[in-house]
Amino acid sequence: MNGFIRRALVAAAAAGASLALAAPANAGILTTSATNCGDETLTKPFAPWGDRADYKLVRGGNFETAGWDLRRGAQIVAGNEPWKVGGAGHAKSLRLPAGSTAISAQVCVGLAEPTVRFFARKQRGLLSTLAVSAWVKTSLGLEVPVPVGVVLGDGSWRPTAPMIVAASLLPLLPGDRTPIAFQFTPLLGDWQIDDVYVDPMRYR
């Protein structure tokens, strides 16, 4: 993660913390607090591209097992990203044809988990982009989508740039986390994604 993004995230975290001083330490202000985040194994999957950060895999994000909500033609297919950062034996990825959408299993994020990164390639569609958003449950119980960003591609597998997850700033309290689910939707073309990771900044 470059220095500019890190400074911006630290500033946002500090601002969020100052707004939250009067709140209980275990209460979500804008979102529902996570109660069970499970075991979070850390690896450095993007080290070959100069990113030495620790990442945690979104559950099912290597597509070797089920666990995602696949809609309108999204499907797990044979063919892994070529570097096999998740394991030498991995052999699957997620295909997203035009009109489809995929929603990940839930993952815990907060001020210390500011970015998401994965591998993607555009299979078809000259002007196609891949839209990424995050579903968040508010403290009022409403589930709302929060935009994350878009990915461009040229037909080859590539790691995406780190994408800031604005939803991770919503808990506002340092140490507090909220469960979210990522949604991937291709616009005008076909895509393939693999190995979806969240960056837990707090572990550095």
Coordinates of C-alpha atoms in Angstrom, one line a residue:
M1 CA 0.0 0.0 0.0
N2 CA 1.5 3.3 -1.0
G3 CA 2.2 6.1 1.5
F4 CA -0.5 8.4 0.3
I5 CA -3.2 5.8 0.8
R6 CA -1.9 4.8 4.2
R7 CA -1.8 8.5 5.4
A8 CA -5.3 9.0 4.2
L9 CA -6.5 5.9 6.0
V10 CA -4.7 6.8 9.2
A11 CA -6.3 10.3 9.1
A12 CA -9.7 8.8 8.5
A13 CA -9.2 6.4 11.4
A14 CA -8.2 9.2 13.7
A15 CA -11.2 11.3 12.7
G16 CA -13.5 8.4 13.3
A17 CA -12.0 7.7 16.7
S18 CA -12.5 11.3 17.8
L19 CA -16.2 11.1 16.8
A20 CA -16.6 7.9 18.8
L21 CA -15.1 8.8 22.2
A22 CA -18.4 8.9 24.0
A23 CA -19.5 5.5 22.8
P24 CA -19.1 2.1 24.5
A25 CA -16.0 0.2 23.2
N26 CA -18.0 -2.8 22.0
A27 CA -20.8 -1.0 20.2
G28 CA -21.1 -0.3 16.5
I29 CA -22.1 3.4 15.9
L30 CA -23.2 3.1 12.2
T31 CA -23.0 -0.6 11.7
T32 CA -23.7 -3.9 13.4
S33 CA -20.7 -5.1 15.4
A34 CA -19.1 -8.4 14.5
T35 CA -19.4 -11.0 17.3
N36 CA -17.4 -13.9 15.8
C37 CA -14.7 -13.3 13.2
G38 CA -13.2 -16.8 13.3
D39 CA -9.6 -17.9 12.6
E40 CA -7.8 -15.4 10.4
T41 CA -4.7 -16.9 8.9
L42 CA -2.3 -14.3 7.4
T43 CA -0.2 -14.6 4.3
K44 CA 1.7 -12.4 1.8
P45 CA 0.0 -13.4 -1.5
F46 CA 1.0 -10.2 -3.4
A47 CA 4.7 -10.1 -2.4
P48 CA 5.8 -11.0 -6.0
W49 CA 4.3 -7.7 -7.1
G50 CA 6.1 -5.6 -4.4
D51 CA 3.3 -5.7 -1.8
R52 CA 4.7 -7.2 1.4
A53 CA 1.6 -6.6 3.4
D54 CA -0.2 -9.4 5.3
Y55 CA -3.6 -10.4 3.9
K56 CA -6.4 -12.6 5.1
L57 CA -8.4 -14.7 2.6
V58 CA -12.1 -13.9 2.3
R59 CA -13.8 -17.2 3.2
G60 CA -14.2 -19.3 0.0
G61 CA -12.3 -16.6 -1.9
N62 CA -10.0 -19.1 -3.6
F63 CA -13.1 -20.8 -5.0
E64 CA -11.8 -24.3 -4.2
T65 CA -14.8 -24.7 -1.9
A66 CA -18.4 -23.4 -2.0
G67 CA -19.7 -20.7 0.2
W68 CA -20.5 -17.7 -2.0
D69 CA -24.0 -16.6 -3.3
L70 CA -23.7 -17.0 -7.1
R71 CA -26.5 -15.5 -9.2
R72 CA -27.6 -15.3 -12.9
G73 CA -24.9 -17.5 -14.4
A74 CA -21.9 -16.8 -12.1
Q75 CA -20.2 -20.2 -11.5
I76 CA -17.0 -21.8 -10.3
V77 CA -15.0 -23.1 -13.2
A78 CA -11.7 -24.9 -13.9
G79 CA -8.7 -22.7 -14.2
N80 CA -6.8 -20.9 -11.5
E81 CA -4.9 -17.6 -11.7
P82 CA -1.5 -18.7 -13.0
W83 CA 0.6 -17.9 -10.0
K84 CA -1.5 -20.0 -7.6
V85 CA -0.8 -17.8 -4.6
G86 CA -3.2 -19.7 -2.5
G87 CA -1.7 -23.1 -3.0
A88 CA 0.1 -25.2 -5.7
G89 CA -2.9 -27.6 -5.9
H90 CA -5.5 -24.9 -6.5
A91 CA -7.3 -25.3 -9.8
K92 CA -10.5 -23.2 -9.8
S93 CA -11.7 -19.6 -10.1
L94 CA -15.0 -17.7 -10.5
R95 CA -16.5 -16.9 -13.9
L96 CA -18.8 -13.9 -14.0
P97 CA -20.6 -13.6 -17.4
A98 CA -22.4 -10.4 -18.3
G99 CA -25.6 -10.0 -16.2
S100 CA -24.3 -12.1 -13.4
T101 CA -23.3 -11.2 -9.9
A102 CA -21.5 -12.9 -7.0
I103 CA -21.7 -12.1 -3.3
S104 CA -18.9 -13.3 -1.0
A105 CA -19.2 -15.0 2.4
Q106 CA -19.0 -12.5 5.2
V107 CA -15.7 -11.1 6.3
C108 CA -14.9 -8.9 9.3
V109 CA -13.5 -5.4 8.6
G110 CA -12.9 -2.3 10.6
L111 CA -10.5 0.7 10.7
A112 CA -7.6 -1.8 10.6
E113 CA -8.8 -3.7 7.5
P114 CA -9.0 -0.9 4.9
T115 CA -8.4 -2.6 1.5
V116 CA -9.4 -5.6 -0.6
R117 CA -7.3 -7.0 -3.4
F118 CA -7.7 -10.0 -5.8
F119 CA -6.9 -11.4 -9.2
A120 CA -9.0 -10.7 -12.2
R121 CA -9.1 -10.9 -16.0
K122 CA -11.6 -9.6 -18.5
Q123 CA -12.7 -12.4 -20.8
R124 CA -14.8 -10.5 -23.2
G125 CA -16.3 -7.0 -23.7
L126 CA -14.3 -4.0 -25.1
L127 CA -15.7 -1.4 -22.6
S128 CA -16.4 -3.9 -19.8
T129 CA -15.5 -3.1 -16.2
L130 CA -16.0 -5.1 -13.0
A131 CA -17.9 -3.3 -10.3
V132 CA -17.1 -4.1 -6.6
S133 CA -19.3 -3.1 -3.7
A134 CA -19.7 -4.2 -0.1
W135 CA -23.0 -5.1 1.7
V136 CA -23.1 -3.7 5.2
K137 CA -25.8 -4.0 7.9
T138 CA -26.4 -0.7 9.7
S139 CA -27.0 -0.3 13.4
L140 CA -30.7 0.0 12.5
G141 CA -30.7 -3.4 10.9
L142 CA -30.8 -2.2 7.3
E143 CA -28.5 -3.9 4.7
V144 CA -27.1 -1.4 2.3
P145 CA -24.5 -1.5 -0.5
V146 CA -21.4 0.7 -0.2
P147 CA -19.4 1.2 -3.5
V148 CA -15.8 -0.1 -3.4
G149 CA -14.6 0.6 -6.9
V150 CA -14.2 -0.8 -10.5
V151 CA -11.6 -2.9 -12.2
L152 CA -10.4 -2.6 -15.8
G153 CA -8.8 -5.5 -17.6
D154 CA -7.1 -6.5 -20.9
G155 CA -7.7 -10.2 -21.1
S156 CA -4.8 -11.4 -19.0
W157 CA -4.8 -12.4 -15.3
R158 CA -3.5 -9.5 -13.1
P159 CA -3.6 -8.6 -9.4
T160 CA -5.9 -5.7 -8.9
A161 CA -4.6 -2.5 -7.2
P162 CA -5.5 -2.4 -3.5
M163 CA -9.1 -1.0 -3.3
I164 CA -10.2 1.1 -0.3
V165 CA -13.2 -0.4 1.5
A166 CA -15.1 2.6 2.7
A167 CA -17.3 0.3 4.7
S168 CA -14.4 -0.5 6.9
L169 CA -14.4 3.1 8.2
L170 CA -18.1 2.9 9.3
P171 CA -17.6 1.2 12.7
L172 CA -15.6 4.3 13.7
L173 CA -14.2 2.7 16.9
P174 CA -10.6 1.4 16.9
G175 CA -10.8 -2.3 17.5
D176 CA -14.4 -2.6 16.5
R177 CA -15.3 -4.5 13.4
T178 CA -18.4 -5.2 11.3
P179 CA -19.3 -8.1 9.0
I180 CA -19.6 -7.3 5.3
A181 CA -20.0 -9.2 2.1
F182 CA -18.4 -8.2 -1.2
Q183 CA -20.4 -8.1 -4.4
F184 CA -18.8 -8.5 -7.8
T185 CA -20.8 -7.4 -10.9
P186 CA -19.4 -7.3 -14.5
L187 CA -20.6 -4.4 -16.6
L188 CA -21.1 -5.2 -20.3
G189 CA -18.7 -8.1 -20.5
D190 CA -17.4 -11.4 -19.0
W191 CA -14.9 -11.6 -16.2
Q192 CA -13.0 -14.2 -14.1
I193 CA -11.7 -13.6 -10.6
D194 CA -9.7 -15.6 -8.1
D195 CA -8.1 -15.3 -4.6
V196 CA -10.0 -12.5 -2.9
Y197 CA -8.1 -11.0 0.1
V198 CA -8.6 -8.3 2.7
D199 CA -5.6 -6.4 4.0
P200 CA -5.5 -6.2 7.9
M201 CA -3.3 -3.1 8.4
R202 CA -3.2 -3.6 12.2
Y203 CA -0.8 -6.6 11.9
R204 CA 2.1 -4.6 10.6

